[in-house]
Amino acid sequence: RIGCFDDISAVEHDDYSSVSVNLVSPSGISEFTDSKCLIKGRGNATWEFDGYSPKKKPYEIRFEKKHGIGGLSPRKKWVLLANAYEGTGILNKMVLDTAKEMGMKYVTDSEWADVYADGNYLGNYLICSEVQDSAAHITDAGGYIIEKNDVYFENKRYGFKTANDGFTIKAPGVIDDEEVGGLQRLADTVDEDMRLSKPELNHIDADSFAKWYILEELFYNEDALITSCFFYTGSDMSKLYAGPPWDFG
């Protein structure tokens, strides 16, 4: 259980607000209190979703120090997925757990959390780390994480367009024009290869793409190849890998 001692109804999407947070274990034991947390909204369509009254919003929390939650590895930044788009609220958890069982790489760990704010129950959330955090050793080794995001591309500072698609660069945070150009050329090459009468697989990792495709089909992801579709490549930008999966609802 995550309890915020403050009313967070006025929290904004893009600006951090200060909040005090208390974590309580399933057995009712207070594990820690952090009085210097920051919280803001996150997501795009999920932030604007109007299906609940009051609205169940997704959030990002930054602790002053690293904390492990629900047995997950300690980190400073966590996201709280509202799971607001489908009635059971379990879809994202099922997707992430299934992806791990399939052997997909860099899948974020996740756990359930009941969230309270100012004494009011906000609902059950899925707490986890973002893709660029769970897959940080890709960028630590000089690689790149990109997101196919036709819907929200125009709102992003770092990104590029191929002949058919818009991409945002999720990590690393700051890259130069030469690196952006290299990523665009790789994406263009993959796009051209896939449109051949006999598609070429020289510039993709076929195993990761096959697993990605099966997962998207299995859970009928309506956002597939529209938004929240992540890919990564190494420092040499020679091959594109599919994944990790993220945000199915």
PDB file of C-alpha atoms in Angstrom:
ATOM      1  CA  ARG A   1       0.000   0.000   0.000  1.00  0.00           C
ATOM      2  CA  ILE A   2       1.269   3.436  -0.941  1.00  0.00           C
ATOM      3  CA  GLY A   3      -0.113   6.345   1.039  1.00  0.00           C
ATOM      4  CA  CYS A   4       0.332  10.014   0.138  1.00  0.00           C
ATOM      5  CA  PHE A   5      -0.227  12.384   3.031  1.00  0.00           C
ATOM      6  CA  ASP A   6      -1.275  15.140   0.646  1.00  0.00           C
ATOM      7  CA  ASP A   7      -4.213  15.790  -1.667  1.00  0.00           C
ATOM      8  CA  ILE A   8      -2.878  15.053  -5.158  1.00  0.00           C
ATOM      9  CA  SER A   9      -6.026  15.921  -7.111  1.00  0.00           C
ATOM     10  CA  ALA A  10      -4.368  19.100  -8.411  1.00  0.00           C
ATOM     11  CA  VAL A  11      -1.161  17.380  -9.556  1.00  0.00           C
ATOM     12  CA  GLU A  12      -0.277  18.441 -13.097  1.00  0.00           C
ATOM     13  CA  HIS A  13       0.927  16.287 -15.976  1.00  0.00           C
ATOM     14  CA  ASP A  14       4.202  18.060 -16.710  1.00  0.00           C
ATOM     15  CA  ASP A  15       5.195  19.748 -13.424  1.00  0.00           C
ATOM     16  CA  TYR A  16       6.361  18.061 -10.227  1.00  0.00           C
ATOM     17  CA  SER A  17       4.649  18.708  -6.904  1.00  0.00           C
ATOM     18  CA  SER A  18       6.034  17.880  -3.463  1.00  0.00           C
ATOM     19  CA  VAL A  19       4.423  15.027  -1.551  1.00  0.00           C
ATOM     20  CA  SER A  20       5.106  12.819   1.469  1.00  0.00           C
ATOM     21  CA  VAL A  21       4.780   9.084   0.840  1.00  0.00           C
ATOM     22  CA  ASN A  22       4.418   6.135   3.200  1.00  0.00           C
ATOM     23  CA  LEU A  23       4.833   2.521   2.055  1.00  0.00           C
ATOM     24  CA  VAL A  24       2.954  -0.152   4.015  1.00  0.00           C
ATOM     25  CA  SER A  25       3.583  -3.874   3.460  1.00  0.00           C
ATOM     26  CA  PRO A  26       0.714  -6.344   2.820  1.00  0.00           C
ATOM     27  CA  SER A  27       0.994  -7.378   6.480  1.00  0.00           C
ATOM     28  CA  GLY A  28       0.321  -3.802   7.586  1.00  0.00           C
ATOM     29  CA  ILE A  29       3.892  -2.885   8.586  1.00  0.00           C
ATOM     30  CA  SER A  30       5.132   0.593   7.667  1.00  0.00           C
ATOM     31  CA  GLU A  31       8.305   0.036   5.623  1.00  0.00           C
ATOM     32  CA  PHE A  32       9.381   3.639   5.074  1.00  0.00           C
ATOM     33  CA  THR A  33       8.207   7.235   4.909  1.00  0.00           C
ATOM     34  CA  ASP A  34       9.788   9.676   2.485  1.00  0.00           C
ATOM     35  CA  SER A  35       8.784  13.296   3.071  1.00  0.00           C
ATOM     36  CA  LYS A  36      10.729  14.701   0.116  1.00  0.00           C
ATOM     37  CA  CYS A  37       9.046  12.966  -2.810  1.00  0.00           C
ATOM     38  CA  LEU A  38       8.039  14.551  -6.076  1.00  0.00           C
ATOM     39  CA  ILE A  39       4.969  13.525  -8.052  1.00  0.00           C
ATOM     40  CA  LYS A  40       3.571  14.418 -11.454  1.00  0.00           C
ATOM     41  CA  GLY A  41       1.196  12.977 -14.006  1.00  0.00           C
ATOM     42  CA  ARG A  42       2.343  10.665 -16.775  1.00  0.00           C
ATOM     43  CA  GLY A  43       1.003   9.028 -19.914  1.00  0.00           C
ATOM     44  CA  ASN A  44      -0.833  10.537 -22.831  1.00  0.00           C
ATOM     45  CA  ALA A  45      -4.264   9.065 -23.557  1.00  0.00           C
ATOM     46  CA  THR A  46      -4.320   7.428 -20.109  1.00  0.00           C
ATOM     47  CA  TRP A  47      -3.905  10.834 -18.454  1.00  0.00           C
ATOM     48  CA  GLU A  48      -6.840  12.251 -20.430  1.00  0.00           C
ATOM     49  CA  PHE A  49      -9.032   9.146 -20.054  1.00  0.00           C
ATOM     50  CA  ASP A  50     -12.462  10.129 -18.757  1.00  0.00           C
ATOM     51  CA  GLY A  51     -13.900   6.707 -18.002  1.00  0.00           C
ATOM     52  CA  TYR A  52     -13.944   6.935 -14.214  1.00  0.00           C
ATOM     53  CA  SER A  53     -15.519   9.388 -11.799  1.00  0.00           C
ATOM     54  CA  PRO A  54     -13.419  10.602 -10.124  1.00  0.00           C
ATOM     55  CA  LYS A  55     -10.780  10.074 -12.770  1.00  0.00           C
ATOM     56  CA  LYS A  56      -8.137   7.470 -11.988  1.00  0.00           C
ATOM     57  CA  LYS A  57      -4.897   9.117 -13.081  1.00  0.00           C
ATOM     58  CA  PRO A  58      -1.465   7.565 -13.749  1.00  0.00           C
ATOM     59  CA  TYR A  59       1.500   9.105 -11.916  1.00  0.00           C
ATOM     60  CA  GLU A  60       5.267   9.224 -11.719  1.00  0.00           C
ATOM     61  CA  ILE A  61       6.902   9.371  -8.282  1.00  0.00           C
ATOM     62  CA  ARG A  62      10.499  10.345  -7.563  1.00  0.00           C
ATOM     63  CA  PHE A  63      11.907   9.510  -4.135  1.00  0.00           C
ATOM     64  CA  GLU A  64      14.808  11.343  -2.536  1.00  0.00           C
ATOM     65  CA  LYS A  65      16.614   8.011  -2.089  1.00  0.00           C
ATOM     66  CA  LYS A  66      16.344   4.642  -3.790  1.00  0.00           C
ATOM     67  CA  HIS A  67      13.563   2.459  -2.402  1.00  0.00           C
ATOM     68  CA  GLY A  68      12.493  -1.062  -3.247  1.00  0.00           C
ATOM     69  CA  ILE A  69       8.735  -1.553  -3.377  1.00  0.00           C
ATOM     70  CA  GLY A  70       6.974  -4.897  -3.169  1.00  0.00           C
ATOM     71  CA  GLY A  71      10.215  -6.810  -3.533  1.00  0.00           C
ATOM     72  CA  LEU A  72      11.279  -4.897  -6.654  1.00  0.00           C
ATOM     73  CA  SER A  73      14.842  -3.645  -7.037  1.00  0.00           C
ATOM     74  CA  PRO A  74      15.435  -0.243  -5.402  1.00  0.00           C
ATOM     75  CA  ARG A  75      15.276   2.844  -7.576  1.00  0.00           C
ATOM     76  CA  LYS A  76      14.402   6.508  -7.194  1.00  0.00           C
ATOM     77  CA  LYS A  77      11.801   6.810  -9.946  1.00  0.00           C
ATOM     78  CA  TRP A  78       8.640   4.699 -10.153  1.00  0.00           C
ATOM     79  CA  VAL A  79       5.534   4.908 -12.294  1.00  0.00           C
ATOM     80  CA  LEU A  80       2.006   4.080 -11.161  1.00  0.00           C
ATOM     81  CA  LEU A  81      -0.042   2.701 -14.069  1.00  0.00           C
ATOM     82  CA  ALA A  82      -3.764   3.275 -13.559  1.00  0.00           C
ATOM     83  CA  ASN A  83      -4.855   0.334 -15.759  1.00  0.00           C
ATOM     84  CA  ALA A  84      -7.926   2.371 -16.543  1.00  0.00           C
ATOM     85  CA  TYR A  85      -8.714   1.246 -20.080  1.00  0.00           C
ATOM     86  CA  GLU A  86      -9.913  -2.296 -19.402  1.00  0.00           C
ATOM     87  CA  GLY A  87     -12.305  -3.427 -16.720  1.00  0.00           C
ATOM     88  CA  THR A  88     -10.268  -6.125 -14.981  1.00  0.00           C
ATOM     89  CA  GLY A  89      -7.241  -3.890 -14.388  1.00  0.00           C
ATOM     90  CA  ILE A  90      -4.883  -6.859 -14.803  1.00  0.00           C
ATOM     91  CA  LEU A  91      -3.950  -6.620 -18.488  1.00  0.00           C
ATOM     92  CA  ASN A  92      -0.612  -4.804 -18.123  1.00  0.00           C
ATOM     93  CA  LYS A  93       0.544  -7.199 -15.413  1.00  0.00           C
ATOM     94  CA  MET A  94      -0.413 -10.210 -17.539  1.00  0.00           C
ATOM     95  CA  VAL A  95       1.434  -8.784 -20.548  1.00  0.00           C
ATOM     96  CA  LEU A  96       4.643  -8.097 -18.618  1.00  0.00           C
ATOM     97  CA  ASP A  97       4.620 -11.480 -16.873  1.00  0.00           C
ATOM     98  CA  THR A  98       3.920 -13.300 -20.142  1.00  0.00           C
ATOM     99  CA  ALA A  99       6.710 -11.411 -21.903  1.00  0.00           C
ATOM    100  CA  LYS A 100       9.136 -12.566 -19.216  1.00  0.00           C
ATOM    101  CA  GLU A 101       7.983 -16.172 -19.635  1.00  0.00           C
ATOM    102  CA  MET A 102       8.538 -15.841 -23.393  1.00  0.00           C
ATOM    103  CA  GLY A 103      12.121 -14.782 -22.783  1.00  0.00           C
ATOM    104  CA  MET A 104      11.773 -11.225 -24.026  1.00  0.00           C
ATOM    105  CA  LYS A 105      14.625  -9.003 -22.863  1.00  0.00           C
ATOM    106  CA  TYR A 106      14.562  -5.968 -20.582  1.00  0.00           C
ATOM    107  CA  VAL A 107      10.937  -6.426 -19.465  1.00  0.00           C
ATOM    108  CA  THR A 108      10.215  -4.234 -16.456  1.00  0.00           C
ATOM    109  CA  ASP A 109       9.388  -5.859 -13.123  1.00  0.00           C
ATOM    110  CA  SER A 110       6.014  -4.888 -11.683  1.00  0.00           C
ATOM    111  CA  GLU A 111       3.837  -5.301  -8.616  1.00  0.00           C
ATOM    112  CA  TRP A 112       0.368  -4.312  -7.432  1.00  0.00           C
ATOM    113  CA  ALA A 113      -0.113  -1.377  -5.076  1.00  0.00           C
ATOM    114  CA  ASP A 114      -3.213   0.058  -3.427  1.00  0.00           C
ATOM    115  CA  VAL A 115      -2.813   3.828  -3.490  1.00  0.00           C
ATOM    116  CA  TYR A 116      -4.270   6.308  -0.993  1.00  0.00           C
ATOM    117  CA  ALA A 117      -4.038  10.092  -0.992  1.00  0.00           C
ATOM    118  CA  ASP A 118      -5.051  12.325   1.922  1.00  0.00           C
ATOM    119  CA  GLY A 119      -6.924   9.361   3.419  1.00  0.00           C
ATOM    120  CA  ASN A 120      -8.896   8.613   0.230  1.00  0.00           C
ATOM    121  CA  TYR A 121      -8.538   5.375  -1.718  1.00  0.00           C
ATOM    122  CA  LEU A 122      -7.541   6.071  -5.324  1.00  0.00           C
ATOM    123  CA  GLY A 123      -7.574   2.458  -6.493  1.00  0.00           C
ATOM    124  CA  ASN A 124      -5.285  -0.427  -7.315  1.00  0.00           C
ATOM    125  CA  TYR A 125      -2.293   0.502  -9.460  1.00  0.00           C
ATOM    126  CA  LEU A 126       0.570  -1.356 -11.115  1.00  0.00           C
ATOM    127  CA  ILE A 127       3.907  -0.015  -9.924  1.00  0.00           C
ATOM    128  CA  CYS A 128       6.917  -0.483 -12.178  1.00  0.00           C
ATOM    129  CA  SER A 129       9.743   1.342 -13.902  1.00  0.00           C
ATOM    130  CA  GLU A 130       9.624   2.892 -17.353  1.00  0.00           C
ATOM    131  CA  VAL A 131      11.192   1.128 -20.326  1.00  0.00           C
ATOM    132  CA  GLN A 132      14.182   3.461 -20.487  1.00  0.00           C
ATOM    133  CA  ASP A 133      14.920   2.699 -16.827  1.00  0.00           C
ATOM    134  CA  SER A 134      14.410  -1.079 -16.920  1.00  0.00           C
ATOM    135  CA  ALA A 135      16.541  -1.273 -20.068  1.00  0.00           C
ATOM    136  CA  ALA A 136      19.161   1.203 -18.896  1.00  0.00           C
ATOM    137  CA  HIS A 137      22.094  -1.081 -19.632  1.00  0.00           C
ATOM    138  CA  ILE A 138      21.258  -0.757 -23.356  1.00  0.00           C
ATOM    139  CA  THR A 139      22.172   2.902 -23.199  1.00  0.00           C
ATOM    140  CA  ASP A 140      24.923   2.269 -20.658  1.00  0.00           C
ATOM    141  CA  ALA A 141      26.580   0.186 -23.398  1.00  0.00           C
ATOM    142  CA  GLY A 142      26.126   2.978 -25.937  1.00  0.00           C
ATOM    143  CA  GLY A 143      22.838   1.815 -27.422  1.00  0.00           C
ATOM    144  CA  TYR A 144      19.535   3.579 -28.081  1.00  0.00           C
ATOM    145  CA  ILE A 145      15.852   3.066 -27.248  1.00  0.00           C
ATOM    146  CA  ILE A 146      13.217   4.460 -29.610  1.00  0.00           C
ATOM    147  CA  GLU A 147       9.436   4.454 -29.604  1.00  0.00           C
ATOM    148  CA  LYS A 148       7.159   4.308 -32.636  1.00  0.00           C
ATOM    149  CA  ASN A 149       4.720   7.008 -31.722  1.00  0.00           C
ATOM    150  CA  ASP A 150       2.725   8.495 -34.583  1.00  0.00           C
ATOM    151  CA  VAL A 151       0.175  10.030 -32.232  1.00  0.00           C
ATOM    152  CA  TYR A 152       2.430  12.026 -29.932  1.00  0.00           C
ATOM    153  CA  PHE A 153       5.526  12.489 -32.074  1.00  0.00           C
ATOM    154  CA  GLU A 154       4.925  16.193 -32.645  1.00  0.00           C
ATOM    155  CA  ASN A 155       5.051  16.876 -28.885  1.00  0.00           C
ATOM    156  CA  LYS A 156       8.540  15.424 -28.490  1.00  0.00           C
ATOM    157  CA  ARG A 157      11.789  17.329 -28.738  1.00  0.00           C
ATOM    158  CA  TYR A 158      13.938  14.426 -29.855  1.00  0.00           C
ATOM    159  CA  GLY A 159      12.639  12.275 -32.667  1.00  0.00           C
ATOM    160  CA  PHE A 160      12.555  11.665 -36.377  1.00  0.00           C
ATOM    161  CA  LYS A 161      10.209  10.689 -39.174  1.00  0.00           C
ATOM    162  CA  THR A 162      10.721   7.972 -41.743  1.00  0.00           C
ATOM    163  CA  ALA A 163       8.736   7.797 -44.964  1.00  0.00           C
ATOM    164  CA  ASN A 164       5.832   6.245 -43.087  1.00  0.00           C
ATOM    165  CA  ASP A 165       6.269   6.601 -39.331  1.00  0.00           C
ATOM    166  CA  GLY A 166       7.148   8.920 -36.475  1.00  0.00           C
ATOM    167  CA  PHE A 167       9.595   7.885 -33.752  1.00  0.00           C
ATOM    168  CA  THR A 168      10.654   9.442 -30.480  1.00  0.00           C
ATOM    169  CA  ILE A 169      14.064   8.810 -28.924  1.00  0.00           C
ATOM    170  CA  LYS A 170      13.503   7.637 -25.359  1.00  0.00           C
ATOM    171  CA  ALA A 171      17.109   7.106 -24.319  1.00  0.00           C
ATOM    172  CA  PRO A 172      19.722   8.400 -23.993  1.00  0.00           C
ATOM    173  CA  GLY A 173      18.273  11.752 -23.079  1.00  0.00           C
ATOM    174  CA  VAL A 174      20.528  13.944 -25.228  1.00  0.00           C
ATOM    175  CA  ILE A 175      22.053  12.921 -28.561  1.00  0.00           C
ATOM    176  CA  ASP A 176      23.488  14.850 -31.496  1.00  0.00           C
ATOM    177  CA  ASP A 177      22.190  15.244 -35.044  1.00  0.00           C
ATOM    178  CA  GLU A 178      24.538  12.565 -36.377  1.00  0.00           C
ATOM    179  CA  GLU A 179      23.097   9.997 -33.970  1.00  0.00           C
ATOM    180  CA  VAL A 180      19.524  10.994 -34.838  1.00  0.00           C
ATOM    181  CA  GLY A 181      20.399  10.591 -38.514  1.00  0.00           C
ATOM    182  CA  GLY A 182      21.855   7.136 -37.900  1.00  0.00           C
ATOM    183  CA  LEU A 183      18.691   5.985 -36.126  1.00  0.00           C
ATOM    184  CA  GLN A 184      16.527   7.389 -38.904  1.00  0.00           C
ATOM    185  CA  ARG A 185      18.569   5.586 -41.575  1.00  0.00           C
ATOM    186  CA  LEU A 186      18.255   2.289 -39.683  1.00  0.00           C
ATOM    187  CA  ALA A 187      14.480   2.688 -39.324  1.00  0.00           C
ATOM    188  CA  ASP A 188      14.177   3.633 -43.008  1.00  0.00           C
ATOM    189  CA  THR A 189      16.226   0.596 -44.033  1.00  0.00           C
ATOM    190  CA  VAL A 190      14.089  -1.751 -41.936  1.00  0.00           C
ATOM    191  CA  ASP A 191      10.931  -0.217 -43.382  1.00  0.00           C
ATOM    192  CA  GLU A 192      12.216  -0.683 -46.940  1.00  0.00           C
ATOM    193  CA  ASP A 193      13.309  -4.269 -46.218  1.00  0.00           C
ATOM    194  CA  MET A 194       9.867  -5.184 -44.887  1.00  0.00           C
ATOM    195  CA  ARG A 195       8.115  -3.826 -47.988  1.00  0.00           C
ATOM    196  CA  LEU A 196      10.004  -6.059 -50.415  1.00  0.00           C
ATOM    197  CA  SER A 197       8.126  -8.927 -52.054  1.00  0.00           C
ATOM    198  CA  LYS A 198      10.536 -11.176 -50.170  1.00  0.00           C
ATOM    199  CA  PRO A 199      11.337  -9.256 -46.948  1.00  0.00           C
ATOM    200  CA  GLU A 200      14.966  -9.014 -45.893  1.00  0.00           C
ATOM    201  CA  LEU A 201      15.859  -9.770 -42.276  1.00  0.00           C
ATOM    202  CA  ASN A 202      19.446  -8.515 -42.302  1.00  0.00           C
ATOM    203  CA  HIS A 203      18.689  -5.391 -40.263  1.00  0.00           C
ATOM    204  CA  ILE A 204      16.331  -6.803 -37.620  1.00  0.00           C
ATOM    205  CA  ASP A 205      16.635  -9.361 -34.865  1.00  0.00           C
ATOM    206  CA  ALA A 206      14.062 -11.888 -36.080  1.00  0.00           C
ATOM    207  CA  ASP A 207      13.706 -13.625 -32.698  1.00  0.00           C
ATOM    208  CA  SER A 208      12.764 -10.469 -30.798  1.00  0.00           C
ATOM    209  CA  PHE A 209      10.383  -9.358 -33.575  1.00  0.00           C
ATOM    210  CA  ALA A 210       8.665 -12.775 -33.627  1.00  0.00           C
ATOM    211  CA  LYS A 211       8.141 -12.694 -29.852  1.00  0.00           C
ATOM    212  CA  TRP A 212       6.934  -9.099 -30.023  1.00  0.00           C
ATOM    213  CA  TYR A 213       4.418  -9.986 -32.752  1.00  0.00           C
ATOM    214  CA  ILE A 214       3.059 -12.994 -30.855  1.00  0.00           C
ATOM    215  CA  LEU A 215       2.630 -10.921 -27.686  1.00  0.00           C
ATOM    216  CA  GLU A 216       0.826  -8.119 -29.525  1.00  0.00           C
ATOM    217  CA  GLU A 217      -1.527 -10.592 -31.197  1.00  0.00           C
ATOM    218  CA  LEU A 218      -2.091 -12.664 -28.067  1.00  0.00           C
ATOM    219  CA  PHE A 219      -3.297  -9.647 -26.080  1.00  0.00           C
ATOM    220  CA  TYR A 220      -4.920  -7.896 -29.051  1.00  0.00           C
ATOM    221  CA  ASN A 221      -3.054  -4.639 -28.566  1.00  0.00           C
ATOM    222  CA  GLU A 222      -4.939  -1.960 -30.487  1.00  0.00           C
ATOM    223  CA  ASP A 223      -1.956   0.402 -30.184  1.00  0.00           C
ATOM    224  CA  ALA A 224       0.400  -1.995 -31.989  1.00  0.00           C
ATOM    225  CA  LEU A 225       2.500  -0.066 -34.513  1.00  0.00           C
ATOM    226  CA  ILE A 226       0.715   3.161 -33.543  1.00  0.00           C
ATOM    227  CA  THR A 227       2.114   4.194 -30.160  1.00  0.00           C
ATOM    228  CA  SER A 228       3.945   2.752 -27.142  1.00  0.00           C
ATOM    229  CA  CYS A 229       5.886   0.391 -29.451  1.00  0.00           C
ATOM    230  CA  PHE A 230       9.517   0.244 -28.343  1.00  0.00           C
ATOM    231  CA  PHE A 231      12.620  -0.823 -30.225  1.00  0.00           C
ATOM    232  CA  TYR A 232      16.310  -0.689 -29.449  1.00  0.00           C
ATOM    233  CA  THR A 233      19.668  -0.953 -31.171  1.00  0.00           C
ATOM    234  CA  GLY A 234      23.322  -1.137 -30.230  1.00  0.00           C
ATOM    235  CA  SER A 235      25.941   1.567 -30.523  1.00  0.00           C
ATOM    236  CA  ASP A 236      26.726   0.563 -34.122  1.00  0.00           C
ATOM    237  CA  MET A 237      23.064   0.909 -35.177  1.00  0.00           C
ATOM    238  CA  SER A 238      23.413  -2.161 -37.401  1.00  0.00           C
ATOM    239  CA  LYS A 239      20.327  -4.076 -36.268  1.00  0.00           C
ATOM    240  CA  LEU A 240      16.941  -3.207 -34.767  1.00  0.00           C
ATOM    241  CA  TYR A 241      15.477  -5.236 -31.901  1.00  0.00           C
ATOM    242  CA  ALA A 242      11.778  -5.272 -30.921  1.00  0.00           C
ATOM    243  CA  GLY A 243      10.724  -4.544 -27.346  1.00  0.00           C
ATOM    244  CA  PRO A 244      10.465  -4.255 -24.450  1.00  0.00           C
ATOM    245  CA  PRO A 245       6.633  -4.321 -24.287  1.00  0.00           C
ATOM    246  CA  TRP A 246       4.880  -1.426 -22.578  1.00  0.00           C
ATOM    247  CA  ASP A 247       1.453  -0.024 -21.720  1.00  0.00           C
ATOM    248  CA  PHE A 248      -1.252  -2.255 -23.196  1.00  0.00           C
ATOM    249  CA  GLY A 249      -4.083  -0.363 -21.536  1.00  0.00           C
TER     250      GLY A 249
END
